[in-house]
């Protein structure tokens, strides 16, 4: 996740990854928004994104979408293949998926090359190392 945050920051998203804290939300006692193992702090949004253990070895992203500030920072336009909820945090999900895939590929002897299409879609090409 840190690699994804670093990439977002390099692209101008003012964010950082915090550990074991409570994400900002409309109400300090908002249900489902308690202390999270990781929090994506968004400096240009009213609220943050909490990453909570999903009980399956992964994480679930939770945030307060009220007023659209999180979506303005991390959102992407939806298309036929994307669900609206996923698109609201699209930049975060995309960067995490790409970084995790590149890391896994490197650990298994592959190199990767990225290319970005006009619509923002990233394409990864993996090549097995000689």
Tab-separated table of C-alpha atoms in Angstrom:
chain	number	residue	atom	x	y	z
A	1	UNK	CA	0.000	0.000	0.000
A	2	UNK	CA	2.865	2.371	0.749
A	3	UNK	CA	4.069	2.113	-2.868
A	4	UNK	CA	0.590	3.087	-4.081
A	5	UNK	CA	0.518	6.072	-1.715
A	6	UNK	CA	3.963	7.138	-2.917
A	7	UNK	CA	2.783	7.020	-6.529
A	8	UNK	CA	-0.365	9.004	-5.797
A	9	UNK	CA	1.763	11.600	-3.987
A	10	UNK	CA	4.146	11.814	-6.949
A	11	UNK	CA	1.116	12.516	-9.159
A	12	UNK	CA	0.046	15.439	-6.981
A	13	UNK	CA	-2.381	13.765	-4.566
A	14	UNK	CA	-1.523	15.129	-1.121
A	15	UNK	CA	-1.772	11.951	0.931
A	16	UNK	CA	0.079	9.771	3.396
A	17	UNK	CA	-0.327	6.349	4.979
A	18	UNK	CA	-0.831	6.281	8.743
A	19	UNK	CA	-0.993	3.269	11.042
A	20	UNK	CA	-3.359	2.400	13.892
A	21	UNK	CA	-5.438	5.538	13.963
A	22	UNK	CA	-8.966	6.711	13.312
A	23	UNK	CA	-9.839	8.178	9.901
A	24	UNK	CA	-11.603	11.526	9.801
A	25	UNK	CA	-15.354	11.211	9.207
A	26	UNK	CA	-18.402	13.467	9.593
A	27	UNK	CA	-19.105	12.145	13.082
A	28	UNK	CA	-16.297	11.188	15.453
A	29	UNK	CA	-18.340	8.164	16.543
A	30	UNK	CA	-19.501	7.165	13.074
A	31	UNK	CA	-20.347	3.470	12.860
A	32	UNK	CA	-17.706	1.388	11.091
A	33	UNK	CA	-15.105	4.146	11.266
A	34	UNK	CA	-13.187	3.262	14.419
A	35	UNK	CA	-9.434	2.810	14.718
A	36	UNK	CA	-8.067	1.227	11.542
A	37	UNK	CA	-4.807	-0.667	11.016
A	38	UNK	CA	-4.075	1.765	8.147
A	39	UNK	CA	-5.485	5.131	7.188
A	40	UNK	CA	-4.979	6.968	3.922
A	41	UNK	CA	-4.836	10.582	5.066
A	42	UNK	CA	-6.082	12.899	2.332
A	43	UNK	CA	-4.886	16.461	2.898
A	44	UNK	CA	-7.188	17.933	0.226
A	45	UNK	CA	-10.335	16.118	1.384
A	46	UNK	CA	-12.578	16.558	4.389
A	47	UNK	CA	-12.338	12.868	5.271
A	48	UNK	CA	-9.810	10.004	5.120
A	49	UNK	CA	-9.979	6.364	4.002
A	50	UNK	CA	-9.689	3.682	6.677
A	51	UNK	CA	-8.365	0.259	5.678
A	52	UNK	CA	-9.929	-2.382	7.922
A	53	UNK	CA	-9.215	-6.110	8.206
A	54	UNK	CA	-11.846	-7.909	6.139
A	55	UNK	CA	-11.347	-11.217	7.982
A	56	UNK	CA	-10.104	-12.866	4.792
A	57	UNK	CA	-6.465	-11.787	4.882
A	58	UNK	CA	-7.162	-8.520	3.066
A	59	UNK	CA	-8.525	-5.079	3.761
A	60	UNK	CA	-11.775	-3.223	3.207
A	61	UNK	CA	-11.678	0.492	2.417
A	62	UNK	CA	-14.181	2.611	4.347
A	63	UNK	CA	-14.727	6.335	4.135
A	64	UNK	CA	-17.356	9.008	4.486
A	65	UNK	CA	-18.461	10.054	0.997
A	66	UNK	CA	-20.592	12.935	2.284
A	67	UNK	CA	-19.945	16.155	0.302
A	68	UNK	CA	-17.844	14.375	-2.352
A	69	UNK	CA	-14.424	15.556	-1.170
A	70	UNK	CA	-12.878	12.053	-1.056
A	71	UNK	CA	-14.286	11.251	-4.481
A	72	UNK	CA	-12.860	14.494	-5.894
A	73	UNK	CA	-9.372	13.454	-4.780
A	74	UNK	CA	-9.449	9.702	-5.516
A	75	UNK	CA	-12.366	9.168	-7.885
A	76	UNK	CA	-12.352	8.201	-11.535
A	77	UNK	CA	-15.104	8.323	-14.116
A	78	UNK	CA	-17.209	5.190	-14.206
A	79	UNK	CA	-17.584	3.083	-17.283
A	80	UNK	CA	-19.596	0.015	-18.180
A	81	UNK	CA	-17.122	-2.341	-16.498
A	82	UNK	CA	-16.836	-0.461	-13.225
A	83	UNK	CA	-19.164	-0.184	-10.294
A	84	UNK	CA	-19.868	3.274	-8.940
A	85	UNK	CA	-18.552	2.506	-5.427
A	86	UNK	CA	-15.264	1.216	-6.804
A	87	UNK	CA	-14.883	4.259	-9.060
A	88	UNK	CA	-15.255	6.613	-6.089
A	89	UNK	CA	-11.866	5.375	-4.822
A	90	UNK	CA	-10.608	4.373	-8.267
A	91	UNK	CA	-7.172	6.020	-8.171
A	92	UNK	CA	-6.327	4.322	-4.875
A	93	UNK	CA	-7.560	0.912	-6.036
A	94	UNK	CA	-5.797	1.201	-9.404
A	95	UNK	CA	-2.463	2.223	-7.942
A	96	UNK	CA	-2.624	-0.490	-5.287
A	97	UNK	CA	-3.461	-3.180	-7.856
A	98	UNK	CA	-0.633	-2.123	-10.159
A	99	UNK	CA	1.966	-1.886	-7.374
A	100	UNK	CA	0.927	-5.219	-5.854
A	101	UNK	CA	1.034	-6.917	-9.274
A	102	UNK	CA	4.467	-5.474	-10.059
A	103	UNK	CA	5.785	-6.600	-6.670
A	104	UNK	CA	4.391	-10.120	-7.088
A	105	UNK	CA	5.785	-10.326	-10.628
A	106	UNK	CA	9.270	-9.264	-9.473
A	107	UNK	CA	9.225	-11.844	-6.682
A	108	UNK	CA	8.476	-14.504	-9.301
A	109	UNK	CA	11.161	-13.518	-11.814
A	110	UNK	CA	9.170	-11.238	-14.112
A	111	UNK	CA	9.789	-7.664	-15.154
A	112	UNK	CA	6.924	-5.310	-15.885
A	113	UNK	CA	6.353	-2.388	-18.207
A	114	UNK	CA	3.485	0.076	-17.823
A	115	UNK	CA	1.640	2.080	-20.409
A	116	UNK	CA	-1.217	4.469	-19.757
A	117	UNK	CA	-4.062	4.917	-22.210
A	118	UNK	CA	-5.825	8.223	-22.854
A	119	UNK	CA	-8.765	7.163	-20.664
A	120	UNK	CA	-6.435	6.653	-17.680
A	121	UNK	CA	-6.400	2.868	-17.946
A	122	UNK	CA	-3.041	1.334	-17.101
A	123	UNK	CA	-1.774	-1.653	-19.016
A	124	UNK	CA	0.917	-3.884	-17.517
A	125	UNK	CA	3.052	-6.138	-19.652
A	126	UNK	CA	4.972	-8.833	-17.782
A	127	UNK	CA	8.058	-10.482	-19.255
A	128	UNK	CA	9.805	-13.456	-17.744
A	129	UNK	CA	13.417	-12.663	-16.932
A	130	UNK	CA	15.988	-14.569	-18.986
